[in-house]
Amino acid sequence: MALPKIYVALDCQTQEAADNLVSQLPAGKVGLKVGKELFTAIGPDWVKKQVEQGFSVFLDLKFHDIPNTVAKAVTSAAKIGVDIVNVHASGGTEMMSAARDALKQFDKPPLLIAVTVLTSMSDSDLNEIGIQATAEQQVLKLAKLAQQAGLNGVVCSAQEARMLKHDLGTSFKLVTPGIRPANSATGDQKRVMTPEAAIEAGVDYMVIGRPITQAADPTASVAEILTSIGE
Amino acid sequence: MALPKIYVALDCQTQEAADNLVSQLPAGKVGLKVGKELFTAIGPDWVKKQVEQGFSVFLDLKFHDIPNTVAKAVTSAAKIGVDIVNVHASGGTEMMSAARDALKQFDKPPLLIAVTVLTSMSDSDLNEIGIQATAEQQVLKLAKLAQQAGLNGVVCSAQEARMLKHDLGTSFKLVTPGIRPANSATGDQKRVMTPEAAIEAGVDYMVIGRPITQAADPTASVAEILTSIGE
């Protein structure tokens, strides 16, 4: 079964807030993105329950550790039943390959996606940590590294989608945060785009947070966005 | 109360294995390091229980994300009651400062420690991701960045401890994985040292894994190591 095009970012800190939000989302039409904030607060059992209730889950923990630890961490994630899991490409080829190899044991392994450059990082932020390339150059370098390591795709900003689809081919999946309908605020994402433009640019899976989670009516907001991309 | 000098790396994937190991460890004398593998598998409730039973916990999730997410993730971690939490310095100053500011709300905030260069990464691994510096140069650069951002210390290999104590001063804490008594294997850590040598080099907190967790008698192994460092 194809994964949903939209994953709703559950950027909340309590189970009550997460339960309340999820109760307003259509399981068959959108997935749930569970990040560090929520997962650190409530852990894997809650995630398992959403999987059992028919939600596709993107576990957005951006693993970045020694190869052995990342291999076991993605294994733990796959056992929860999530459909997408991510690691930092800046962990290097050895770490990414260890994660890829660890998932081979599963019949239906989650998509293994690499984070290249966080969408909140600018060229000067990269320079500060010793990387002379621009954000765009570094995204392409790390995305190629991830593809060579056998990963399924990358997280990238929508602005980078067209370049990456061109350079890395259509089967290499693009997962894109910072997607916001035309009328919403940018928050701390420095590179944002609308759902329609993202699909047009070749994005496979979109992560949408506050425009849905802080809408007066999240269900209506989801329906509106799904309609805008012909779903 | 001073934190224990030794944190035992609970690199297991099930609660049963973790419970079995913890039952053989002296709560007042060693702390527990909970990494991605175990935390992704069993989550925060188990960690809370160990804190309630008197264990000091180092939550080793190496957060590396946009500033807003890392601020909320370390907040979730502090609410669990852990004593040490870590973030990747390669997330940059903005991310590290957001994490530091988020912890100011707590009376007794956990130590906020930065990961500089993973001890499994060599100079060529760094080069591959676009960093021309050597591992040692990159460690010092990122450690200085972390200190300027107001963090409490860094994770570093024991070989780097003397340099960092010299350059960053004695109050900047050093947490060191890859510590192994003289008679044990190196695994995937590329830079390792004995407990005695680590203390002598200025390490504040040591992370010891397989030499304790895979010993025939973990309790005896802990006692032996504590004796070797005069505890």
XYZ file of C-alpha atoms in Angstrom, chain B residues 19-231:
213
model
C 16.338 -4.943 34.155
C 18.610 -7.950 34.519
C 21.724 -5.826 34.061
C 20.567 -2.986 36.337
C 19.772 -5.480 39.118
C 23.528 -6.229 39.243
C 24.657 -2.583 39.472
C 25.099 -0.457 42.656
C 22.754 2.564 42.295
C 24.798 4.859 44.515
C 28.124 4.088 42.838
C 27.503 4.021 39.088
C 25.101 5.772 36.748
C 23.245 4.371 33.748
C 23.751 5.531 30.185
C 20.607 4.995 28.142
C 21.177 5.300 24.408
C 19.039 5.292 21.275
C 18.782 1.541 21.005
C 17.227 0.998 24.425
C 15.278 4.257 24.584
C 13.724 3.709 21.145
C 12.689 0.228 22.284
C 11.296 0.944 25.776
C 10.963 4.707 26.204
C 10.874 7.188 29.096
C 8.798 5.359 31.746
C 11.508 2.774 32.335
C 14.095 5.572 32.643
C 11.903 7.409 35.190
C 11.745 4.207 37.261
C 15.570 3.977 37.421
C 15.772 7.624 38.483
C 13.222 6.899 41.223
C 15.354 3.934 42.338
C 18.314 6.244 42.894
C 20.266 5.837 39.659
C 21.823 8.851 37.975
C 20.935 8.616 34.276
C 22.826 9.950 31.262
C 20.304 10.093 28.405
C 22.572 9.676 25.402
C 20.239 10.566 22.506
C 22.617 13.045 20.839
C 19.864 15.425 19.718
C 20.635 17.035 16.340
C 17.657 18.919 14.887
C 16.261 22.426 14.325
C 16.647 24.689 17.392
C 12.977 24.609 18.402
C 12.823 20.802 18.343
C 16.049 20.335 20.305
C 14.904 22.858 22.934
C 11.720 20.833 23.448
C 13.508 17.493 23.325
C 15.958 18.423 26.126
C 12.952 19.757 28.068
C 11.243 16.364 27.718
C 14.492 14.729 28.883
C 14.852 17.026 31.909
C 11.264 16.228 32.948
C 12.200 12.540 33.096
C 14.793 13.495 35.743
C 17.990 12.544 33.950
C 21.297 14.122 35.080
C 23.093 14.359 31.725
C 21.688 14.986 28.225
C 23.610 15.564 25.003
C 23.288 17.321 21.658
C 25.497 17.397 18.547
C 27.698 20.521 18.443
C 27.478 20.227 14.629
C 23.894 21.423 15.023
C 25.497 24.852 15.501
C 25.397 27.687 18.043
C 21.743 28.577 17.477
C 20.650 24.994 18.256
C 22.952 24.617 21.285
C 21.858 27.972 22.741
C 18.199 27.019 22.296
C 18.821 23.830 24.277
C 20.712 25.700 27.018
C 17.978 28.334 27.331
C 15.251 25.674 27.487
C 16.902 24.073 30.538
C 17.026 27.333 32.528
C 13.459 26.712 33.693
C 14.593 23.775 35.865
C 15.893 24.158 39.439
C 18.314 21.292 38.937
C 18.823 21.104 35.159
C 20.737 18.157 33.720
C 24.292 18.737 32.512
C 24.031 19.751 28.848
C 26.881 18.098 26.987
C 27.856 18.455 23.319
C 28.976 15.643 21.057
C 31.849 16.914 18.922
C 33.164 14.189 16.598
C 31.847 10.648 17.061
C 34.680 8.486 18.355
C 33.985 6.081 15.470
C 34.804 8.759 12.852
C 38.289 9.032 11.380
C 39.843 11.923 9.450
C 38.722 10.348 6.159
C 35.160 9.970 7.439
C 35.156 13.718 8.210
C 36.615 14.507 4.814
C 33.856 12.474 3.166
C 31.164 14.768 4.644
C 32.953 17.956 3.628
C 35.107 18.702 6.680
C 38.766 19.205 5.787
C 40.039 19.385 9.383
C 41.455 16.372 11.230
C 39.297 14.734 13.895
C 41.403 16.414 16.582
C 41.088 19.871 15.006
C 37.334 19.419 14.528
C 36.916 18.235 18.139
C 38.598 21.412 19.425
C 36.619 23.680 17.078
C 33.270 22.170 18.099
C 34.222 22.004 21.789
C 35.005 25.750 21.759
C 31.691 26.388 19.987
C 29.887 24.408 22.699
C 31.641 26.287 25.491
C 30.830 29.649 23.859
C 27.181 28.538 23.610
C 27.196 28.003 27.360
C 27.104 24.212 27.484
C 28.524 22.315 30.487
C 30.981 20.141 28.616
C 31.559 17.716 25.760
C 31.688 14.054 24.944
C 35.171 13.298 23.698
C 37.570 10.397 23.379
C 39.983 9.966 26.265
C 42.895 10.839 23.951
C 41.401 14.306 23.510
C 40.830 14.893 27.246
C 44.233 16.365 28.089
C 44.069 18.812 25.144
C 40.526 19.906 26.020
C 41.198 20.319 29.746
C 44.189 22.464 28.824
C 42.377 24.576 26.236
C 38.912 24.844 27.815
C 39.643 24.764 31.549
C 38.865 22.355 34.367
C 35.235 23.333 34.935
C 34.254 22.301 31.396
C 33.153 18.690 31.874
C 34.485 15.810 29.783
C 32.345 12.705 29.266
C 34.248 9.890 27.635
C 33.018 6.690 25.971
C 35.307 3.909 24.773
C 36.855 3.357 28.213
C 38.050 -0.204 28.555
C 40.159 -1.946 31.189
C 43.495 -3.071 29.756
C 42.314 -6.651 28.939
C 39.205 -5.943 26.746
C 38.463 -5.685 22.911
C 38.081 -2.248 21.133
C 34.813 -2.916 19.161
C 33.906 0.002 16.769
C 35.461 2.723 18.898
C 38.586 3.952 17.054
C 40.009 5.887 20.009
C 40.006 3.943 23.448
C 41.799 4.166 26.926
C 41.807 2.511 30.460
C 39.816 4.004 33.394
C 42.961 4.915 35.318
C 44.517 6.704 32.340
C 41.252 8.500 31.616
C 40.980 9.915 35.145
C 44.615 10.935 34.979
C 43.966 12.693 31.650
C 41.204 14.774 33.243
C 38.058 12.863 32.235
C 35.128 13.719 34.538
C 32.630 10.975 33.624
C 33.451 7.689 31.944
C 31.084 5.566 29.888
C 31.907 1.879 30.135
C 29.890 -0.714 28.236
C 30.863 -4.244 27.211
C 33.692 -4.659 29.773
C 30.892 -4.496 32.422
C 27.712 -5.489 30.561
C 29.248 -8.566 28.939
C 31.360 -9.575 31.937
C 30.511 -12.932 33.528
C 29.910 -10.989 36.768
C 29.030 -7.314 36.106
C 28.945 -6.505 39.854
C 32.521 -7.730 40.277
C 33.651 -5.953 37.122
C 32.212 -2.654 38.437
C 33.890 -3.153 41.832
C 37.218 -3.856 40.153
C 37.034 -0.728 38.000
C 35.919 1.471 40.930
C 38.861 0.193 42.966
C 41.239 0.896 40.075
C 40.274 4.575 40.141
C 40.239 4.872 43.907
C 36.453 5.044 44.365
